[in-house]
Amino acid sequence: MTDGGTVLPWQVIRQDDNGNRYRVGRYATQDEAQQIADSLDGRGHKQLYWVERIGQSAHGDRNAPSERRSR
């Protein structure tokens, strides 16, 4: 997916207390996505945030976090 021609291959995912997962946003770099995840994680809520590359996931499980986790 692109935003005005820019490739955004990294996404931040949030998982709430009930195990529901939501995409927070898409970003151009892993570092940019990680900064957002860290910022959200620093708010002290119980949600879990992680960064993953779109189209890739751990061990082929599309629902599993594949990159560095926050929290």
Short mmCIF file of N, CA, C and O in Angstrom, two decimals:
data_model
loop_
_atom_site.label_atom_id
_atom_site.label_comp_id
_atom_site.label_asym_id
_atom_site.label_seq_id
_atom_site.Cartn_x
_atom_site.Cartn_y
_atom_site.Cartn_z
N MET A 1 0.85 -1.17 0.00
CA MET A 1 0.00 0.00 0.00
C MET A 1 0.89 1.23 0.00
O MET A 1 1.96 1.23 0.56
N THR A 2 0.42 2.27 -0.60
CA THR A 2 1.19 3.50 -0.64
C THR A 2 0.35 4.66 -0.16
O THR A 2 -0.88 4.60 -0.15
N ASP A 3 1.01 5.71 0.23
CA ASP A 3 0.36 6.94 0.65
C ASP A 3 0.96 8.04 -0.20
O ASP A 3 2.04 8.52 0.10
N GLY A 4 0.31 8.40 -1.30
CA GLY A 4 0.85 9.41 -2.19
C GLY A 4 2.11 8.95 -2.90
O GLY A 4 3.00 9.74 -3.13
N GLY A 5 2.23 7.66 -3.18
CA GLY A 5 3.39 7.13 -3.87
C GLY A 5 4.49 6.63 -2.96
O GLY A 5 5.46 6.07 -3.41
N THR A 6 4.35 6.82 -1.65
CA THR A 6 5.34 6.36 -0.69
C THR A 6 5.02 4.94 -0.24
O THR A 6 3.88 4.65 0.10
N VAL A 7 6.02 4.08 -0.24
CA VAL A 7 5.83 2.70 0.22
C VAL A 7 5.87 2.68 1.74
O VAL A 7 6.76 3.26 2.35
N LEU A 8 4.90 2.02 2.35
CA LEU A 8 4.79 1.95 3.81
C LEU A 8 4.76 0.48 4.24
O LEU A 8 3.70 -0.07 4.57
N PRO A 9 5.92 -0.18 4.26
CA PRO A 9 5.93 -1.63 4.51
C PRO A 9 5.93 -2.05 5.98
O PRO A 9 5.86 -3.24 6.27
N TRP A 10 6.01 -1.12 6.92
CA TRP A 10 6.06 -1.46 8.35
C TRP A 10 4.78 -1.02 9.03
O TRP A 10 4.26 0.06 8.76
N GLN A 11 4.28 -1.86 9.92
CA GLN A 11 3.06 -1.52 10.65
C GLN A 11 3.24 -1.75 12.13
O GLN A 11 4.03 -2.58 12.56
N VAL A 12 2.47 -0.97 12.90
CA VAL A 12 2.41 -1.14 14.35
C VAL A 12 1.08 -1.81 14.65
O VAL A 12 0.03 -1.38 14.15
N ILE A 13 1.14 -2.88 15.44
CA ILE A 13 -0.05 -3.63 15.83
C ILE A 13 -0.26 -3.47 17.34
O ILE A 13 0.71 -3.49 18.10
N ARG A 14 -1.51 -3.34 17.73
CA ARG A 14 -1.86 -3.27 19.16
C ARG A 14 -2.75 -4.45 19.48
O ARG A 14 -3.67 -4.79 18.74
N GLN A 15 -2.45 -5.10 20.60
CA GLN A 15 -3.31 -6.18 21.10
C GLN A 15 -3.84 -5.75 22.45
O GLN A 15 -3.08 -5.39 23.35
N ASP A 16 -5.17 -5.79 22.61
CA ASP A 16 -5.77 -5.37 23.87
C ASP A 16 -5.86 -6.52 24.87
O ASP A 16 -5.41 -7.63 24.60
N ASP A 17 -6.44 -6.23 26.01
CA ASP A 17 -6.55 -7.21 27.10
C ASP A 17 -7.32 -8.47 26.70
O ASP A 17 -7.13 -9.53 27.29
N ASN A 18 -8.21 -8.35 25.72
CA ASN A 18 -9.04 -9.48 25.29
C ASN A 18 -8.44 -10.24 24.12
O ASN A 18 -9.08 -11.14 23.58
N GLY A 19 -7.24 -9.87 23.69
CA GLY A 19 -6.59 -10.55 22.58
C GLY A 19 -6.96 -10.01 21.21
O GLY A 19 -6.53 -10.55 20.19
N ASN A 20 -7.77 -8.94 21.16
CA ASN A 20 -8.13 -8.33 19.88
C ASN A 20 -6.94 -7.54 19.36
O ASN A 20 -6.27 -6.83 20.11
N ARG A 21 -6.68 -7.67 18.05
CA ARG A 21 -5.53 -7.00 17.44
C ARG A 21 -5.99 -5.97 16.42
O ARG A 21 -6.95 -6.22 15.68
N TYR A 22 -5.30 -4.83 16.42
CA TYR A 22 -5.64 -3.72 15.54
C TYR A 22 -4.37 -3.13 14.95
O TYR A 22 -3.37 -3.01 15.63
N ARG A 23 -4.45 -2.73 13.69
CA ARG A 23 -3.33 -2.02 13.09
C ARG A 23 -3.43 -0.56 13.51
O ARG A 23 -4.44 0.09 13.29
N VAL A 24 -2.37 -0.04 14.13
CA VAL A 24 -2.33 1.35 14.57
C VAL A 24 -1.98 2.25 13.40
O VAL A 24 -2.56 3.32 13.24
N GLY A 25 -1.02 1.83 12.57
CA GLY A 25 -0.60 2.64 11.44
C GLY A 25 0.45 1.93 10.62
O GLY A 25 0.98 0.90 11.02
N ARG A 26 0.76 2.54 9.47
CA ARG A 26 1.79 2.01 8.57
C ARG A 26 2.87 3.06 8.41
O ARG A 26 2.58 4.25 8.35
N TYR A 27 4.12 2.59 8.27
CA TYR A 27 5.27 3.49 8.29
C TYR A 27 6.31 3.07 7.25
O TYR A 27 6.37 1.91 6.86
N ALA A 28 7.13 4.04 6.85
CA ALA A 28 8.13 3.81 5.82
C ALA A 28 9.32 2.99 6.31
O ALA A 28 9.90 2.21 5.57
N THR A 29 9.69 3.15 7.60
CA THR A 29 10.85 2.44 8.12
C THR A 29 10.51 1.71 9.40
O THR A 29 9.58 2.08 10.12
N GLN A 30 11.32 0.72 9.70
CA GLN A 30 11.13 -0.03 10.95
C GLN A 30 11.39 0.88 12.14
O GLN A 30 10.68 0.80 13.14
N ASP A 31 12.40 1.73 12.04
CA ASP A 31 12.71 2.63 13.16
C ASP A 31 11.55 3.58 13.45
O ASP A 31 11.22 3.83 14.62
N GLU A 32 10.94 4.12 12.41
CA GLU A 32 9.80 5.01 12.59
C GLU A 32 8.65 4.28 13.28
O GLU A 32 8.05 4.79 14.23
N ALA A 33 8.36 3.08 12.82
CA ALA A 33 7.29 2.28 13.42
C ALA A 33 7.61 1.94 14.87
O ALA A 33 6.74 2.01 15.75
N GLN A 34 8.88 1.61 15.14
CA GLN A 34 9.27 1.25 16.51
C GLN A 34 9.15 2.46 17.44
O GLN A 34 8.76 2.31 18.60
N GLN A 35 9.46 3.64 16.95
CA GLN A 35 9.32 4.85 17.78
C GLN A 35 7.86 5.06 18.17
O GLN A 35 7.58 5.42 19.32
N ILE A 36 6.95 4.83 17.25
CA ILE A 36 5.53 4.96 17.55
C ILE A 36 5.11 3.91 18.57
O ILE A 36 4.43 4.21 19.55
N ALA A 37 5.52 2.66 18.36
CA ALA A 37 5.18 1.58 19.28
C ALA A 37 5.72 1.87 20.68
O ALA A 37 5.02 1.68 21.68
N ASP A 38 6.95 2.34 20.76
CA ASP A 38 7.55 2.66 22.06
C ASP A 38 6.82 3.81 22.74
O ASP A 38 6.59 3.78 23.95
N SER A 39 6.44 4.81 21.95
CA SER A 39 5.70 5.94 22.50
C SER A 39 4.36 5.51 23.07
O SER A 39 3.98 5.90 24.17
N LEU A 40 3.64 4.69 22.33
CA LEU A 40 2.35 4.19 22.80
C LEU A 40 2.52 3.29 24.02
O LEU A 40 1.73 3.35 24.97
N ASP A 41 3.54 2.46 23.99
CA ASP A 41 3.81 1.55 25.10
C ASP A 41 4.12 2.33 26.38
O ASP A 41 3.76 1.91 27.47
N GLY A 42 4.76 3.47 26.24
CA GLY A 42 5.14 4.29 27.38
C GLY A 42 3.98 4.94 28.11
O GLY A 42 4.16 5.50 29.18
N ARG A 43 2.80 4.84 27.57
CA ARG A 43 1.61 5.44 28.21
C ARG A 43 1.11 4.64 29.39
O ARG A 43 0.23 5.10 30.12
N GLY A 44 1.63 3.42 29.58
CA GLY A 44 1.30 2.64 30.77
C GLY A 44 0.04 1.82 30.70
O GLY A 44 -0.38 1.25 31.69
N HIS A 45 -0.59 1.72 29.55
CA HIS A 45 -1.78 0.87 29.42
C HIS A 45 -1.35 -0.59 29.32
O HIS A 45 -0.18 -0.89 29.11
N LYS A 46 -2.29 -1.49 29.43
CA LYS A 46 -1.98 -2.92 29.41
C LYS A 46 -1.86 -3.49 28.00
O LYS A 46 -1.58 -4.65 27.84
N GLN A 47 -2.10 -2.68 26.98
CA GLN A 47 -2.03 -3.18 25.62
C GLN A 47 -0.58 -3.52 25.25
O GLN A 47 0.36 -2.94 25.76
N LEU A 48 -0.45 -4.45 24.33
CA LEU A 48 0.84 -4.86 23.80
C LEU A 48 0.98 -4.26 22.41
O LEU A 48 0.05 -4.32 21.60
N TYR A 49 2.13 -3.65 22.13
CA TYR A 49 2.39 -3.07 20.82
C TYR A 49 3.61 -3.75 20.22
O TYR A 49 4.56 -4.04 20.93
N TRP A 50 3.57 -4.00 18.91
CA TRP A 50 4.74 -4.53 18.23
C TRP A 50 4.77 -4.04 16.79
O TRP A 50 3.79 -3.53 16.27
N VAL A 51 5.94 -4.21 16.19
CA VAL A 51 6.19 -3.79 14.82
C VAL A 51 6.38 -5.04 13.97
O VAL A 51 7.05 -5.98 14.38
N GLU A 52 5.76 -5.03 12.79
CA GLU A 52 6.00 -6.11 11.86
C GLU A 52 6.02 -5.58 10.44
O GLU A 52 5.42 -4.55 10.14
N ARG A 53 6.74 -6.28 9.60
CA ARG A 53 6.81 -5.93 8.18
C ARG A 53 5.57 -6.53 7.51
O ARG A 53 5.25 -7.71 7.72
N ILE A 54 4.91 -5.76 6.71
CA ILE A 54 3.70 -6.22 6.03
C ILE A 54 4.07 -7.33 5.06
O ILE A 54 5.04 -7.23 4.32
N GLY A 55 3.31 -8.41 5.13
CA GLY A 55 3.55 -9.55 4.25
C GLY A 55 4.46 -10.59 4.86
O GLY A 55 4.66 -11.64 4.28
N GLN A 56 5.03 -10.31 6.02
CA GLN A 56 5.88 -11.27 6.71
C GLN A 56 5.40 -11.40 8.14
O GLN A 56 4.99 -10.44 8.76
N SER A 57 5.46 -12.61 8.64
CA SER A 57 5.13 -12.83 10.05
C SER A 57 5.92 -14.03 10.55
O SER A 57 6.44 -14.82 9.78
N ALA A 58 6.01 -14.16 11.84
CA ALA A 58 6.81 -15.22 12.46
C ALA A 58 6.26 -16.59 12.10
O ALA A 58 5.08 -16.86 12.25
N HIS A 59 7.13 -17.45 11.62
CA HIS A 59 6.80 -18.85 11.37
C HIS A 59 5.58 -19.03 10.48
O HIS A 59 4.85 -20.01 10.61
N GLY A 60 5.30 -18.05 9.63
CA GLY A 60 4.17 -18.17 8.71
C GLY A 60 2.82 -17.91 9.34
O GLY A 60 1.81 -17.96 8.68
N ASP A 61 2.77 -17.64 10.64
CA ASP A 61 1.51 -17.35 11.32
C ASP A 61 1.20 -15.87 11.14
O ASP A 61 1.84 -15.02 11.72
N ARG A 62 0.19 -15.56 10.36
CA ARG A 62 -0.12 -14.17 10.04
C ARG A 62 -0.63 -13.41 11.26
O ARG A 62 -0.70 -12.20 11.24
N ASN A 63 -0.98 -14.10 12.35
CA ASN A 63 -1.49 -13.43 13.53
C ASN A 63 -0.43 -13.24 14.61
O ASN A 63 -0.71 -12.68 15.65
N ALA A 64 0.77 -13.72 14.36
CA ALA A 64 1.82 -13.65 15.38
C ALA A 64 2.74 -12.47 15.12
O ALA A 64 3.05 -12.16 13.98
N PRO A 65 3.19 -11.81 16.18
CA PRO A 65 4.16 -10.74 16.01
C PRO A 65 5.45 -11.29 15.40
O PRO A 65 5.90 -12.36 15.76
N SER A 66 6.03 -10.54 14.45
CA SER A 66 7.21 -11.06 13.77
C SER A 66 8.45 -10.23 13.99
O SER A 66 9.53 -10.66 13.68
N GLU A 67 8.31 -9.04 14.48
CA GLU A 67 9.46 -8.16 14.68
C GLU A 67 9.57 -7.83 16.16
O GLU A 67 8.85 -8.38 16.98
N ARG A 68 10.46 -6.91 16.48
CA ARG A 68 10.68 -6.52 17.87
C ARG A 68 9.38 -6.10 18.53
O ARG A 68 8.60 -5.36 17.97
N ARG A 69 9.16 -6.56 19.72
CA ARG A 69 7.97 -6.20 20.49
C ARG A 69 8.26 -5.06 21.43
O ARG A 69 9.37 -4.92 21.92
N SER A 70 7.23 -4.33 21.74
CA SER A 70 7.29 -3.37 22.84
C SER A 70 6.57 -3.99 24.01
O SER A 70 5.58 -4.66 23.83
N ARG A 71 7.09 -3.77 25.17
CA ARG A 71 6.50 -4.22 26.43
C ARG A 71 6.82 -5.64 26.72
O ARG A 71 6.67 -6.62 26.29
#
